[in-house]
Tab-separated table of N, CA and C in Angstrom:
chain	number	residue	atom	x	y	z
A	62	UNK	N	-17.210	-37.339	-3.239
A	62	UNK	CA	-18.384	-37.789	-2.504
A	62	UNK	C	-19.449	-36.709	-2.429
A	63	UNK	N	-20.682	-37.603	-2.272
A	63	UNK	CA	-21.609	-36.464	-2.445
A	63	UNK	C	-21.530	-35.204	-0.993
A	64	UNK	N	-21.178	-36.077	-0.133
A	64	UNK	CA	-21.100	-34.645	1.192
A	64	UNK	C	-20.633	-33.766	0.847
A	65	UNK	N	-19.614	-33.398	0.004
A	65	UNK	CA	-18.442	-32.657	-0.137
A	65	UNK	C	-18.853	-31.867	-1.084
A	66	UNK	N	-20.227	-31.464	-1.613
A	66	UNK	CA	-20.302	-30.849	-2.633
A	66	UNK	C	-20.570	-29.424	-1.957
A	67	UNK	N	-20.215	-28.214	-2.718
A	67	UNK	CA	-20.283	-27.229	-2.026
A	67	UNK	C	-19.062	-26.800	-0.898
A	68	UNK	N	-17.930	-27.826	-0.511
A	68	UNK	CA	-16.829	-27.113	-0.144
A	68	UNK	C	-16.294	-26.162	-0.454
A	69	UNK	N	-15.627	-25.400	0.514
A	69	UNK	CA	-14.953	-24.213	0.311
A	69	UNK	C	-13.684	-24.640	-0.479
A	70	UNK	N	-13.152	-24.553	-1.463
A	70	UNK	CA	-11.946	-24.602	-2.308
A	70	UNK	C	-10.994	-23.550	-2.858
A	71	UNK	N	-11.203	-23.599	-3.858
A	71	UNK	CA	-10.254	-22.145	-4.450
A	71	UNK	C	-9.401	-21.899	-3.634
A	72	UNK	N	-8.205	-22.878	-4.056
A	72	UNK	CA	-6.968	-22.366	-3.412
A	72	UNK	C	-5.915	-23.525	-3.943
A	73	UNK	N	-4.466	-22.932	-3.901
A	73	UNK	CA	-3.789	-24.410	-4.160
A	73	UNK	C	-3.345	-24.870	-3.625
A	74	UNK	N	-2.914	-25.910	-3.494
A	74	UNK	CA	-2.347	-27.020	-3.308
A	74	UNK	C	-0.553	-27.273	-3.568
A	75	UNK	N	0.079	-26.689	-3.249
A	75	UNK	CA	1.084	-26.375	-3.417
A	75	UNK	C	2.175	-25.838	-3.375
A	76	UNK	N	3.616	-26.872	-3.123
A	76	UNK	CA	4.446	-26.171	-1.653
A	76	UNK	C	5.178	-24.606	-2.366
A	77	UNK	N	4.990	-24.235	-3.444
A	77	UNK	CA	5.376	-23.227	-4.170
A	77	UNK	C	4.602	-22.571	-4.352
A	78	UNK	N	2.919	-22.649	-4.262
A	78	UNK	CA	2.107	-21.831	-4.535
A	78	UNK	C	1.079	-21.150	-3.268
A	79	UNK	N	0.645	-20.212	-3.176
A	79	UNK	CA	-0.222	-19.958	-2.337
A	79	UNK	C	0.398	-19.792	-0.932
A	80	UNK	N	-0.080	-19.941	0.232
A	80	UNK	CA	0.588	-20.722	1.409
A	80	UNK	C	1.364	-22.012	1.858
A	81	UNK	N	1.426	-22.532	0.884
A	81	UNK	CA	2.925	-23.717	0.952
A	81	UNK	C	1.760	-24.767	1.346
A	82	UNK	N	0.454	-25.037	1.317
A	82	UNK	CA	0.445	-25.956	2.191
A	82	UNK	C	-0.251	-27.298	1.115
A	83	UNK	N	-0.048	-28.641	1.070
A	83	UNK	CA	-0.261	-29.516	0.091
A	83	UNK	C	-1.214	-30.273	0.563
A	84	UNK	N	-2.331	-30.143	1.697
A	84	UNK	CA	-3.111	-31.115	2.392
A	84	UNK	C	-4.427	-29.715	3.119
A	85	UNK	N	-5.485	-29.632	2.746
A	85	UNK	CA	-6.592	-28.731	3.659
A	85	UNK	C	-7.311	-29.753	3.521
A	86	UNK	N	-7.968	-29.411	5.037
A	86	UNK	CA	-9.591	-29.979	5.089
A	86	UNK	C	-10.648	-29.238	4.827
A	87	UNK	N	-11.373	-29.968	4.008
A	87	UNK	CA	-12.768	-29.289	3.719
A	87	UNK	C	-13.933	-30.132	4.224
A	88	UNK	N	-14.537	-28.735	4.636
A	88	UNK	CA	-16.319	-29.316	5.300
A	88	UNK	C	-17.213	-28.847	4.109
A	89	UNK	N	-18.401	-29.655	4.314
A	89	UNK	CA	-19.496	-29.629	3.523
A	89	UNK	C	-19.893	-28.679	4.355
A	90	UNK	N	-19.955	-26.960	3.092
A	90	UNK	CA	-21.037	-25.821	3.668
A	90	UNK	C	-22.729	-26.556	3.726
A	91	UNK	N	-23.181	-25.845	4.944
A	91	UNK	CA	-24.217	-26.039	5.703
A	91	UNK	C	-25.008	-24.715	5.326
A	92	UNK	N	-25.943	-24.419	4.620
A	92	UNK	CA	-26.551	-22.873	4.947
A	92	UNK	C	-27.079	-22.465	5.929
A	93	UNK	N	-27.474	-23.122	6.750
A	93	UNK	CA	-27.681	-23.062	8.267
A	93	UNK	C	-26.426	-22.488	8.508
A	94	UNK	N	-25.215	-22.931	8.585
A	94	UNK	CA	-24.028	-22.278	9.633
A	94	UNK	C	-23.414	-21.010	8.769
A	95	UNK	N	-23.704	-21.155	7.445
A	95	UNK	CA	-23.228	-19.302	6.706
A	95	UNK	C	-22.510	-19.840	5.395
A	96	UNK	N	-21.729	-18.625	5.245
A	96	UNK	CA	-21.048	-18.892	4.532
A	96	UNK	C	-19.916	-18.549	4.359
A	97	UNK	N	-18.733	-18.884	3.616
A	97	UNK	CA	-17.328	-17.988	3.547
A	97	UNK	C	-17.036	-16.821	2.976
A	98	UNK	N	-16.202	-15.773	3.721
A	98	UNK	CA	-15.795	-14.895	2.786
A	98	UNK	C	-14.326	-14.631	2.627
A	99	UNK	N	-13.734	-14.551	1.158
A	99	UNK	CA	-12.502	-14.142	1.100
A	99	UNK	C	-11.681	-12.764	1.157
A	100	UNK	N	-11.238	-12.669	1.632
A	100	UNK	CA	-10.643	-11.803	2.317
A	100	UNK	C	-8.941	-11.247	1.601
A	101	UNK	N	-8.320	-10.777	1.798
A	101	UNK	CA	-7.504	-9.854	1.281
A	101	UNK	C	-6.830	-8.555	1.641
A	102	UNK	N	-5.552	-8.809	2.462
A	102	UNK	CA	-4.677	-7.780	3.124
A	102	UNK	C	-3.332	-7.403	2.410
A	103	UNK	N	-3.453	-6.096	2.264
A	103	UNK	CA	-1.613	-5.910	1.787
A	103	UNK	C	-1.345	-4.954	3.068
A	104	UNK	N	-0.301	-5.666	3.309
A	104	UNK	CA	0.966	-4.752	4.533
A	104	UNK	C	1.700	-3.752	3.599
A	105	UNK	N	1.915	-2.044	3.851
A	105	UNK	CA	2.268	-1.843	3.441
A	105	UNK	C	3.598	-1.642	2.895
A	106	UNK	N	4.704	-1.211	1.969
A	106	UNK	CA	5.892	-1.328	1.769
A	106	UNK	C	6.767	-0.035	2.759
A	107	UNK	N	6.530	0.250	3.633
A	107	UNK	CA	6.990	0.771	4.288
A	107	UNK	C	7.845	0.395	5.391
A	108	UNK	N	9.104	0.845	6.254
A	108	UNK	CA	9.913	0.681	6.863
A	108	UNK	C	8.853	0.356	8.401
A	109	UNK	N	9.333	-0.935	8.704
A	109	UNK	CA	8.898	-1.565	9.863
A	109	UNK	C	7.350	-1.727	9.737
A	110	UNK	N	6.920	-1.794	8.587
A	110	UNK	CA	5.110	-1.692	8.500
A	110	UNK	C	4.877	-3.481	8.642
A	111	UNK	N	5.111	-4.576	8.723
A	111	UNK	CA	4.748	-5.666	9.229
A	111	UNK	C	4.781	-6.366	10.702
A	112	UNK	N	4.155	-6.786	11.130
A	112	UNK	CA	3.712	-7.620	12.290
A	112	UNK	C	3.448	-8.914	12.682
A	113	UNK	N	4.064	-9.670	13.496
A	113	UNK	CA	4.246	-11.026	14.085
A	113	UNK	C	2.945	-10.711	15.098
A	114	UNK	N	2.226	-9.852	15.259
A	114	UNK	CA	1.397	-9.990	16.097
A	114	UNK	C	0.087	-10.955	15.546
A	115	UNK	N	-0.816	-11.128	16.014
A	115	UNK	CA	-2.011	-12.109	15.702
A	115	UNK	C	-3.406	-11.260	15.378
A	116	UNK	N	-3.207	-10.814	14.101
A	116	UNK	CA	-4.193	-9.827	13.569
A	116	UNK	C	-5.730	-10.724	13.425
A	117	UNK	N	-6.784	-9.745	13.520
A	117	UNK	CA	-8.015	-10.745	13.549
A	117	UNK	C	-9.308	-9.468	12.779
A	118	UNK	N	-10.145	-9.915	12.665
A	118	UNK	CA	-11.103	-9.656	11.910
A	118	UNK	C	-12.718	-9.688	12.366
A	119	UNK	N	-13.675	-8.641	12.829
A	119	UNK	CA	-14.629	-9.168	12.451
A	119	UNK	C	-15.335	-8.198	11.687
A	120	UNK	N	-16.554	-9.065	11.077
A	120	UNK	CA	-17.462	-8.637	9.391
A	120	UNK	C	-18.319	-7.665	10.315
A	121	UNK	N	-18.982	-6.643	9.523
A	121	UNK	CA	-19.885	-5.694	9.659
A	121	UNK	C	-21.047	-5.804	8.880
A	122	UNK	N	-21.877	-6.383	8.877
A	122	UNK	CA	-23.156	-6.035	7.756
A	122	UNK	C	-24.594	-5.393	7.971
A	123	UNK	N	-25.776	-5.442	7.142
A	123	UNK	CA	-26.585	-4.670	7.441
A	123	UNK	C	-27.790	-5.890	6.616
A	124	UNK	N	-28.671	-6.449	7.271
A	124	UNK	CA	-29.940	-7.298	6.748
A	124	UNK	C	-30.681	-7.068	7.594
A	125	UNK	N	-32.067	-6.337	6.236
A	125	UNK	CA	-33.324	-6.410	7.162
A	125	UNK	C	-33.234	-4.856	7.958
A	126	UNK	N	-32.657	-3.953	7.609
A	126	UNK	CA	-32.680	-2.829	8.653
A	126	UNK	C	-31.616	-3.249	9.882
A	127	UNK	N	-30.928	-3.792	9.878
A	127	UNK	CA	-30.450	-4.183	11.173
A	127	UNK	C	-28.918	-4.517	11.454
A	128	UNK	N	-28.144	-3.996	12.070
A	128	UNK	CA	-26.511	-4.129	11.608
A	128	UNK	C	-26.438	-6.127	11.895
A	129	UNK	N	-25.651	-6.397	11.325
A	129	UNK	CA	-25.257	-7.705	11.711
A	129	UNK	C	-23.643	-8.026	11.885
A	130	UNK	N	-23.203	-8.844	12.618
A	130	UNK	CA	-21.506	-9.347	12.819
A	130	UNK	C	-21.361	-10.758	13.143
A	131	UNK	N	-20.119	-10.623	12.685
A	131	UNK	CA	-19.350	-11.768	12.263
A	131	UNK	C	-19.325	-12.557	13.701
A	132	UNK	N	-18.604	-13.531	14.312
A	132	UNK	CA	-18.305	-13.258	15.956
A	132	UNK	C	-17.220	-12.893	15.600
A	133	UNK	N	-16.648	-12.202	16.840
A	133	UNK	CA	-15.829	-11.343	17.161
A	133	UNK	C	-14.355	-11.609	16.599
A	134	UNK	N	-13.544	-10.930	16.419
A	134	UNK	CA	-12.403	-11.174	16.297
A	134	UNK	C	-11.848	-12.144	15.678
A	135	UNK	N	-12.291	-12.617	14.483
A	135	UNK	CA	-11.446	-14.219	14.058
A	135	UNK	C	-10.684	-13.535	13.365
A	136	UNK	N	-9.306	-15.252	13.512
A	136	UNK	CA	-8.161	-14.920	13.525
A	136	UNK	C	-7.910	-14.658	11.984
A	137	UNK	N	-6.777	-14.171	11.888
A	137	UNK	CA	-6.491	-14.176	10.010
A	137	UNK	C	-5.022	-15.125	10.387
A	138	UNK	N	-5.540	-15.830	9.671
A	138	UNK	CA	-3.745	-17.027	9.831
A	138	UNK	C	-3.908	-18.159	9.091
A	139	UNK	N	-2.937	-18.285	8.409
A	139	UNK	CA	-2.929	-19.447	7.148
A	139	UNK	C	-1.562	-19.861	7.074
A	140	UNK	N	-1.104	-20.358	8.760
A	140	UNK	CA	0.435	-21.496	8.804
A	140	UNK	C	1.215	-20.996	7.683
A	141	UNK	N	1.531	-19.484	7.410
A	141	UNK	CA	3.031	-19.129	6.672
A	141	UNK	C	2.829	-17.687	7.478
A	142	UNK	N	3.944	-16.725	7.313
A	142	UNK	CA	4.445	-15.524	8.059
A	142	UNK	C	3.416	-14.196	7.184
A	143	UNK	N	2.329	-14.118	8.086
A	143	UNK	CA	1.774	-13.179	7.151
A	143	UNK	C	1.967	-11.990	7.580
A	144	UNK	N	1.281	-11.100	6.794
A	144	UNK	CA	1.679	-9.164	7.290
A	144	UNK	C	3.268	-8.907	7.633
A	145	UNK	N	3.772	-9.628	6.791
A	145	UNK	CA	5.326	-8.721	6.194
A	145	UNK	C	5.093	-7.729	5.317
A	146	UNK	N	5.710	-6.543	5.378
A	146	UNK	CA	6.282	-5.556	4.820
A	146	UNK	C	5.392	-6.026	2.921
A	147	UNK	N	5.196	-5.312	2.788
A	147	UNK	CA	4.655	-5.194	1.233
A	147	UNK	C	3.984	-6.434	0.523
A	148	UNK	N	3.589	-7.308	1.522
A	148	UNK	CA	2.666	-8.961	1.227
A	148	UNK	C	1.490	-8.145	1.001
A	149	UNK	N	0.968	-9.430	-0.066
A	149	UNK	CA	-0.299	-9.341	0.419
A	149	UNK	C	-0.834	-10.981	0.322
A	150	UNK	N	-1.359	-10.959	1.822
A	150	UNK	CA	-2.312	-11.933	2.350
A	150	UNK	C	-3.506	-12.163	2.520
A	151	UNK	N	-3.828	-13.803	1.910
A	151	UNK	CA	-5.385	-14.030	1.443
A	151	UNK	C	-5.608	-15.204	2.378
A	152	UNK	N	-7.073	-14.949	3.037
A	152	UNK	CA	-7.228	-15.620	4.060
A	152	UNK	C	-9.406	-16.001	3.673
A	153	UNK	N	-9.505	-17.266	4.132
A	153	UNK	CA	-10.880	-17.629	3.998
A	153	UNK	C	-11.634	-17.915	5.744
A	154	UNK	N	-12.656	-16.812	5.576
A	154	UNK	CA	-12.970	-16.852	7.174
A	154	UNK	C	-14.445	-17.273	6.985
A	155	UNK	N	-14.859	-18.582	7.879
A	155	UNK	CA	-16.025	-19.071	8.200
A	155	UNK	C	-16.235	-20.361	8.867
A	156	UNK	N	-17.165	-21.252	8.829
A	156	UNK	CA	-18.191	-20.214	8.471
A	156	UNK	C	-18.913	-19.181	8.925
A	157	UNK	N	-19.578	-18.384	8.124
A	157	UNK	CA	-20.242	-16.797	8.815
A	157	UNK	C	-21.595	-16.285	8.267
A	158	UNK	N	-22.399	-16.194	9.685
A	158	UNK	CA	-24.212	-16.286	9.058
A	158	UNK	C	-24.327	-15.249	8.507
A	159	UNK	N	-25.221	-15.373	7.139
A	159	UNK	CA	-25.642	-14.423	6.173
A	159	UNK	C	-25.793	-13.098	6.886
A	160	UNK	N	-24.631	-11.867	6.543
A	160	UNK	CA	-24.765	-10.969	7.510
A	160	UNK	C	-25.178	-9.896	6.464
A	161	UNK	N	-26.565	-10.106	5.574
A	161	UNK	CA	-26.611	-9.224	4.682
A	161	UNK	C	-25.218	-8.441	3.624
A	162	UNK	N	-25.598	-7.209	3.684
A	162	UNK	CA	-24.605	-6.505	2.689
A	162	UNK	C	-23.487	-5.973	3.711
A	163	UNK	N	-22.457	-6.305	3.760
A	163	UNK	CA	-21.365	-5.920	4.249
A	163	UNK	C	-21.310	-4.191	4.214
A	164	UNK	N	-21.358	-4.060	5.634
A	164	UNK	CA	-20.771	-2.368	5.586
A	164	UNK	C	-19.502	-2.040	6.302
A	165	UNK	N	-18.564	-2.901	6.966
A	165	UNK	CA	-17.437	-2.662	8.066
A	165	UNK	C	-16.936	-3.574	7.867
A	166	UNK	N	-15.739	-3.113	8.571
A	166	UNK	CA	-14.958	-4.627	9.035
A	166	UNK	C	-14.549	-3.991	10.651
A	167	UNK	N	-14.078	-4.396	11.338
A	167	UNK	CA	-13.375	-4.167	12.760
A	167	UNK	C	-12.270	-4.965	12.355
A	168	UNK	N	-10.950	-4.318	12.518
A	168	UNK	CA	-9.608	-5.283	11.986
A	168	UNK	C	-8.590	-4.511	13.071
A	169	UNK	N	-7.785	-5.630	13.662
A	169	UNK	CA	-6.708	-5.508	14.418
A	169	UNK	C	-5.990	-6.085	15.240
A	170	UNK	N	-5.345	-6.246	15.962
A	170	UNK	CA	-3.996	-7.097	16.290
A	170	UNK	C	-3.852	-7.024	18.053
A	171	UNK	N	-3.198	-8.288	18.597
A	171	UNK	CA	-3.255	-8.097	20.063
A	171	UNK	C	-1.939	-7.688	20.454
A	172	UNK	N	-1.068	-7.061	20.064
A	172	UNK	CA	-0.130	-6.321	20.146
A	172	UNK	C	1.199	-7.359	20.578
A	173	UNK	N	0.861	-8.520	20.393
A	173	UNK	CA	2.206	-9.616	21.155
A	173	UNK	C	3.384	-9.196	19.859
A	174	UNK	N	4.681	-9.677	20.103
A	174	UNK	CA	5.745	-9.741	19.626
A	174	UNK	C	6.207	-8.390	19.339
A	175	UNK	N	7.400	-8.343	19.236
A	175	UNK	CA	8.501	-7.541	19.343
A	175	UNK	C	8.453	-6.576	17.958
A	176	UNK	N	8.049	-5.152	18.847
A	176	UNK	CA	7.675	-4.220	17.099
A	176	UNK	C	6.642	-4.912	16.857
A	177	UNK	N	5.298	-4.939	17.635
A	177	UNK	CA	4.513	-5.226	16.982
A	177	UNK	C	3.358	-4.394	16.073
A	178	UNK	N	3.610	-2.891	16.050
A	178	UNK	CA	2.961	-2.356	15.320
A	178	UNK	C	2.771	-2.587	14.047
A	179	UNK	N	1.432	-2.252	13.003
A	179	UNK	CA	1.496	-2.863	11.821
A	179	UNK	C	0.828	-1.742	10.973
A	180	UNK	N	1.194	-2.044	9.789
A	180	UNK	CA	0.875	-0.629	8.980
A	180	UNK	C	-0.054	-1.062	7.882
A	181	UNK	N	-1.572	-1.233	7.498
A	181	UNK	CA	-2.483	-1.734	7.155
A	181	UNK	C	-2.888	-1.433	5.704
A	182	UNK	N	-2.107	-1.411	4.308
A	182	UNK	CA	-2.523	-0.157	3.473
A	182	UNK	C	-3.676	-0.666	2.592
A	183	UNK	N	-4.613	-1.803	2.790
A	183	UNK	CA	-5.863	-2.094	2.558
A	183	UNK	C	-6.227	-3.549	2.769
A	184	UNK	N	-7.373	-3.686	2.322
A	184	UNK	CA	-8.504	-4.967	2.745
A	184	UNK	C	-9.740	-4.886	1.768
A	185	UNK	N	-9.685	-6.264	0.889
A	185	UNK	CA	-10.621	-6.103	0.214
A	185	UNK	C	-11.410	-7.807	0.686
């Protein structure tokens, strides 16, 4: 359908592939409300370096002379066990207003569950 043009996609569909999941909803991007960005975490392979805690994210950018952000804290979570030990987890966060050229991120976790420290060894 024509609404649907311009959904966020790229991803599969499939209980073996990706995040297991065989059904997403997609909205028709709005440029008014932003846009998506993909995202990309590896936990590192280190002893006790993953977390059950509820890690979150917000964007840093710079348009126009002027810092810009994401709102605050969104979540990173895609319904399978992410930030285990040597994963790496891909997550699509939006939508999010044109925040110019990305210079930061603010990334971190509300400390719930047991051992919840987490060991972060990048983000692209």
């Amino acid at each position: 359908p024509a609404g649907l043009n311009g959904a966020p996609g790229g991803r599969w569909l499939d209980k073996t592939a990706g995040d297991g999941l065989t059904t997403v909803t997609l909205t028709p991007m709005n440029e008014a409300a932003g846009g998506y960005y993909s995202i990309s975490i590896q936990t590192s392979d280190i002893k006790f370096s993953g977390t059950d805690a509820n890690v979150s994210i917000t964007l840093i950018g710079e348009k126009e002379g002027k810092e810009t952000r994401s709102a605050p804290n969104m979540a990173l979570s895609n319904s399978k066990n992410n930030f285990e030990r040597a994963e790496l987890d891909r997550f699509e966060v939006g939508p999010v207003p044109d925040l110019g050229e990305l210079t930061a991120i603010d990334i971190g976790h509300d400390g719930t569950g047991l051992g919840s420290g987490w060991h972060c060894e990048f983000v692209e």
